[in-house]
CSV table of C-alpha atoms in Angstrom, one decimal:
chain,number,residue,atom,x,y,z
A,1,UNK,CA,4.5,18.6,-12.4
A,2,UNK,CA,3.2,17.2,-9.1
A,3,UNK,CA,5.6,14.9,-7.4
A,4,UNK,CA,4.3,12.6,-4.6
A,5,UNK,CA,6.5,13.1,-1.6
A,6,UNK,CA,6.2,14.0,2.0
A,7,UNK,CA,5.7,17.7,2.4
A,8,UNK,CA,3.1,18.4,-0.3
A,9,UNK,CA,0.0,19.8,1.2
A,10,UNK,CA,-3.6,19.3,0.1
A,11,UNK,CA,-5.5,22.1,-1.4
A,12,UNK,CA,-9.3,22.1,-1.8
A,13,UNK,CA,-11.6,24.2,-4.0
A,14,UNK,CA,-15.1,23.6,-2.9
A,15,UNK,CA,-15.5,19.9,-2.6
A,16,UNK,CA,-12.8,19.0,-5.1
A,17,UNK,CA,-9.2,18.3,-4.4
A,18,UNK,CA,-6.8,20.2,-6.7
A,19,UNK,CA,-3.6,18.8,-5.3
A,20,UNK,CA,-2.9,15.8,-3.1
A,21,UNK,CA,-0.3,15.0,-0.5
A,22,UNK,CA,0.4,11.3,-0.6
A,23,UNK,CA,3.2,9.1,0.8
A,24,UNK,CA,4.1,5.8,-1.0
A,25,UNK,CA,5.0,2.8,1.2
A,26,UNK,CA,6.1,-0.7,0.2
A,27,UNK,CA,6.9,-2.3,3.4
A,28,UNK,CA,8.6,-5.6,4.3
A,29,UNK,CA,9.1,-7.1,7.7
A,30,UNK,CA,11.4,-10.1,8.3
A,31,UNK,CA,9.3,-11.0,11.4
A,32,UNK,CA,6.2,-11.3,9.3
A,33,UNK,CA,4.4,-8.5,11.1
A,34,UNK,CA,3.5,-6.4,8.1
A,35,UNK,CA,0.5,-4.7,9.8
A,36,UNK,CA,2.8,-3.5,12.6
A,37,UNK,CA,5.4,-2.3,10.1
A,38,UNK,CA,2.8,-0.2,8.3
A,39,UNK,CA,1.6,1.3,11.6
A,40,UNK,CA,5.2,2.1,12.5
A,41,UNK,CA,5.9,3.9,9.2
A,42,UNK,CA,2.6,5.7,9.0
A,43,UNK,CA,3.0,7.0,12.6
A,44,UNK,CA,5.8,9.2,11.2
A,45,UNK,CA,3.9,10.4,8.1
A,46,UNK,CA,1.8,13.6,8.2
A,47,UNK,CA,0.5,13.5,4.6
A,48,UNK,CA,-3.2,13.4,3.9
A,49,UNK,CA,-3.1,10.2,1.9
A,50,UNK,CA,-1.2,7.0,2.4
A,51,UNK,CA,-0.4,4.6,-0.5
A,52,UNK,CA,0.6,1.0,0.3
A,53,UNK,CA,1.7,-1.6,-2.2
A,54,UNK,CA,2.9,-5.2,-1.9
A,55,UNK,CA,6.3,-6.2,-3.3
A,56,UNK,CA,4.7,-8.5,-5.8
A,57,UNK,CA,2.4,-5.8,-7.2
A,58,UNK,CA,3.5,-3.9,-10.3
A,59,UNK,CA,2.3,-0.8,-12.1
A,60,UNK,CA,2.5,-1.3,-15.9
A,61,UNK,CA,2.7,2.3,-17.2
A,62,UNK,CA,5.1,5.1,-16.1
A,63,UNK,CA,2.2,7.6,-15.6
A,64,UNK,CA,0.7,5.8,-12.6
A,65,UNK,CA,1.4,8.8,-10.4
A,66,UNK,CA,-0.5,11.1,-12.7
A,67,UNK,CA,-3.4,8.6,-12.7
A,68,UNK,CA,-3.6,8.4,-8.9
A,69,UNK,CA,-3.5,12.2,-8.8
A,70,UNK,CA,-6.3,12.4,-11.3
A,71,UNK,CA,-8.4,9.9,-9.3
A,72,UNK,CA,-7.9,11.8,-6.1
A,73,UNK,CA,-8.8,15.1,-7.7
A,74,UNK,CA,-12.0,13.5,-9.1
A,75,UNK,CA,-13.1,11.3,-6.1
A,76,UNK,CA,-10.8,12.1,-3.1
A,77,UNK,CA,-13.6,14.1,-1.4
A,78,UNK,CA,-16.1,11.3,-1.8
A,79,UNK,CA,-14.0,8.2,-0.9
A,80,UNK,CA,-11.7,7.4,2.0
A,81,UNK,CA,-10.2,4.1,0.9
A,82,UNK,CA,-9.5,3.2,-2.7
A,83,UNK,CA,-8.1,0.1,-4.4
A,84,UNK,CA,-7.1,-0.8,-7.9
A,85,UNK,CA,-8.2,-3.6,-10.3
A,86,UNK,CA,-5.9,-6.6,-10.8
A,87,UNK,CA,-5.4,-10.1,-12.2
A,88,UNK,CA,-5.0,-12.3,-9.1
A,89,UNK,CA,-6.5,-12.2,-5.6
A,90,UNK,CA,-7.4,-14.7,-3.0
A,91,UNK,CA,-11.1,-14.6,-3.8
A,92,UNK,CA,-12.2,-15.6,-7.3
A,93,UNK,CA,-15.3,-13.3,-7.0
A,94,UNK,CA,-13.4,-10.3,-5.6
A,95,UNK,CA,-14.7,-7.0,-7.1
A,96,UNK,CA,-11.2,-5.9,-7.8
A,97,UNK,CA,-10.3,-9.0,-9.9
A,98,UNK,CA,-10.6,-8.9,-13.7
A,99,UNK,CA,-11.9,-12.2,-14.8
A,100,UNK,CA,-10.2,-14.5,-17.3
A,101,UNK,CA,-6.6,-13.3,-16.9
A,102,UNK,CA,-5.4,-14.9,-13.7
A,103,UNK,CA,-3.0,-17.2,-15.5
A,104,UNK,CA,-1.9,-14.8,-18.2
A,105,UNK,CA,1.9,-14.6,-18.2
A,106,UNK,CA,2.4,-12.1,-21.1
A,107,UNK,CA,3.5,-8.8,-19.6
A,108,UNK,CA,2.7,-7.2,-23.0
A,109,UNK,CA,-0.9,-8.3,-22.6
A,110,UNK,CA,-1.1,-6.9,-19.1
A,111,UNK,CA,0.2,-3.6,-20.2
A,112,UNK,CA,-2.5,-3.6,-22.9
A,113,UNK,CA,-5.1,-4.3,-20.3
A,114,UNK,CA,-3.9,-1.5,-18.1
A,115,UNK,CA,-4.1,1.0,-21.0
A,116,UNK,CA,-7.5,-0.3,-22.1
A,117,UNK,CA,-9.1,0.0,-18.7
A,118,UNK,CA,-7.8,3.5,-18.2
A,119,UNK,CA,-9.2,4.5,-21.6
A,120,UNK,CA,-12.5,2.9,-20.8
A,121,UNK,CA,-13.0,4.1,-17.2
A,122,UNK,CA,-10.5,6.8,-16.6
A,123,UNK,CA,-10.7,8.1,-13.0
A,124,UNK,CA,-14.1,6.4,-12.3
A,125,UNK,CA,-14.3,5.0,-8.7
A,126,UNK,CA,-17.2,2.6,-7.8
A,127,UNK,CA,-18.4,2.1,-4.3
A,128,UNK,CA,-17.7,-1.2,-2.6
A,129,UNK,CA,-18.4,-2.8,0.7
A,130,UNK,CA,-14.9,-4.2,0.6
A,131,UNK,CA,-12.6,-5.4,1.5
A,132,UNK,CA,-10.1,-3.4,-0.5
A,133,UNK,CA,-7.0,-5.6,-1.0
A,134,UNK,CA,-3.9,-4.2,0.6
A,135,UNK,CA,-1.8,-5.3,-2.3
A,136,UNK,CA,-2.6,-1.8,-3.7
A,137,UNK,CA,-4.5,0.6,-1.6
A,138,UNK,CA,-4.6,4.3,-0.9
A,139,UNK,CA,-6.4,5.8,2.0
A,140,UNK,CA,-6.8,9.0,4.0
A,141,UNK,CA,-4.6,9.1,7.1
A,142,UNK,CA,-7.6,10.0,9.2
A,143,UNK,CA,-9.0,6.5,8.4
A,144,UNK,CA,-5.8,4.9,9.8
A,145,UNK,CA,-6.0,7.1,12.9
A,146,UNK,CA,-9.4,5.6,13.7
A,147,UNK,CA,-8.4,2.0,13.0
A,148,UNK,CA,-4.8,1.0,12.7
A,149,UNK,CA,-3.7,-2.2,11.0
A,150,UNK,CA,-4.1,-5.4,13.0
A,151,UNK,CA,-0.7,-6.9,13.7
A,152,UNK,CA,0.6,-10.4,13.1
A,153,UNK,CA,-2.3,-11.4,10.8
A,154,UNK,CA,-2.8,-12.0,7.1
A,155,UNK,CA,-6.2,-10.4,7.3
A,156,UNK,CA,-5.0,-6.9,7.9
A,157,UNK,CA,-6.8,-5.5,4.9
A,158,UNK,CA,-10.2,-7.1,5.7
A,159,UNK,CA,-10.0,-5.9,9.3
A,160,UNK,CA,-8.9,-2.5,8.3
A,161,UNK,CA,-11.8,-2.1,5.8
A,162,UNK,CA,-14.4,-3.6,8.1
A,163,UNK,CA,-13.4,-1.1,10.8
A,164,UNK,CA,-13.3,1.8,8.3
A,165,UNK,CA,-16.9,1.0,7.2
A,166,UNK,CA,-18.0,0.8,10.9
A,167,UNK,CA,-16.5,4.2,11.4
A,168,UNK,CA,-18.5,5.7,8.6
A,169,UNK,CA,-15.8,5.8,5.9
A,170,UNK,CA,-16.5,5.0,2.2
A,171,UNK,CA,-14.6,2.4,0.2
A,172,UNK,CA,-14.2,2.4,-3.6
A,173,UNK,CA,-12.5,0.6,-6.5
A,174,UNK,CA,-10.7,2.7,-9.2
A,175,UNK,CA,-12.0,0.9,-12.3
A,176,UNK,CA,-9.4,2.3,-14.6
A,177,UNK,CA,-6.3,1.7,-12.4
A,178,UNK,CA,-4.9,-1.7,-13.1
A,179,UNK,CA,-1.9,-3.4,-11.5
A,180,UNK,CA,-0.2,-6.8,-12.1
A,181,UNK,CA,-0.3,-8.9,-9.0
A,182,UNK,CA,1.9,-12.0,-8.9
A,183,UNK,CA,-0.1,-13.5,-6.0
A,184,UNK,CA,1.2,-17.0,-5.3
A,185,UNK,CA,2.5,-17.3,-8.8
A,186,UNK,CA,4.4,-20.5,-7.9
A,187,UNK,CA,0.9,-22.0,-7.7
A,188,UNK,CA,-0.1,-20.5,-11.0
A,189,UNK,CA,-3.1,-22.6,-11.8
A,190,UNK,CA,-4.8,-22.7,-8.4
A,191,UNK,CA,-3.5,-20.0,-6.1
A,192,UNK,CA,-6.7,-19.8,-4.0
A,193,UNK,CA,-6.2,-23.3,-2.6
A,194,UNK,CA,-2.6,-23.0,-1.4
A,195,UNK,CA,-2.2,-21.9,2.2
A,196,UNK,CA,1.0,-23.5,3.4
A,197,UNK,CA,2.8,-20.2,3.6
A,198,UNK,CA,0.1,-18.8,5.9
A,199,UNK,CA,0.2,-21.8,8.1
A,200,UNK,CA,4.0,-21.6,8.4
A,201,UNK,CA,3.9,-17.8,8.9
A,202,UNK,CA,0.9,-17.3,11.2
A,203,UNK,CA,0.1,-20.8,12.5
A,204,UNK,CA,-3.4,-20.7,11.0
A,205,UNK,CA,-5.4,-22.9,8.6
């Protein structure tokens, strides 16, 4: 059994990764500087891959670690930043968003979707021009070394991904990896048009 924890080293056979070293981070900063908090934590991590996840993002099966390991074994040498599919995001046409389930409130149905997508796509990763949403993202530490997260901004994932592409890194979406995202759930029917929390937090429109 492979456990994801600091200290595991990466092993390569040819161009394929046989074992991955990855640290999991779910950060929160009371001063609203989430980008700065990610930078502070990653600075002290020496693992090859970093996984970040928002507090309102939920894996729906207990084998998510095995799935991530399998994805990295299959595509870790080809991609540098990888995201998951989900139900809710800020853009209705976002490539990570599964259409038609934004307002679905049955956890049982979301579990079923998670299992169905893994059965259909498995470890498949499709290339994207981004951005990969930071609600669930794993990336090589060397990507972060080239372009750290912007501080005091809600656009940390877009800036991170744009910079990664400019530095020659490749972005992808794991088609079979699905997470439930509660994104602005209090505005269930129309989350894309509610920005008051961003205005209050960052002073932007």
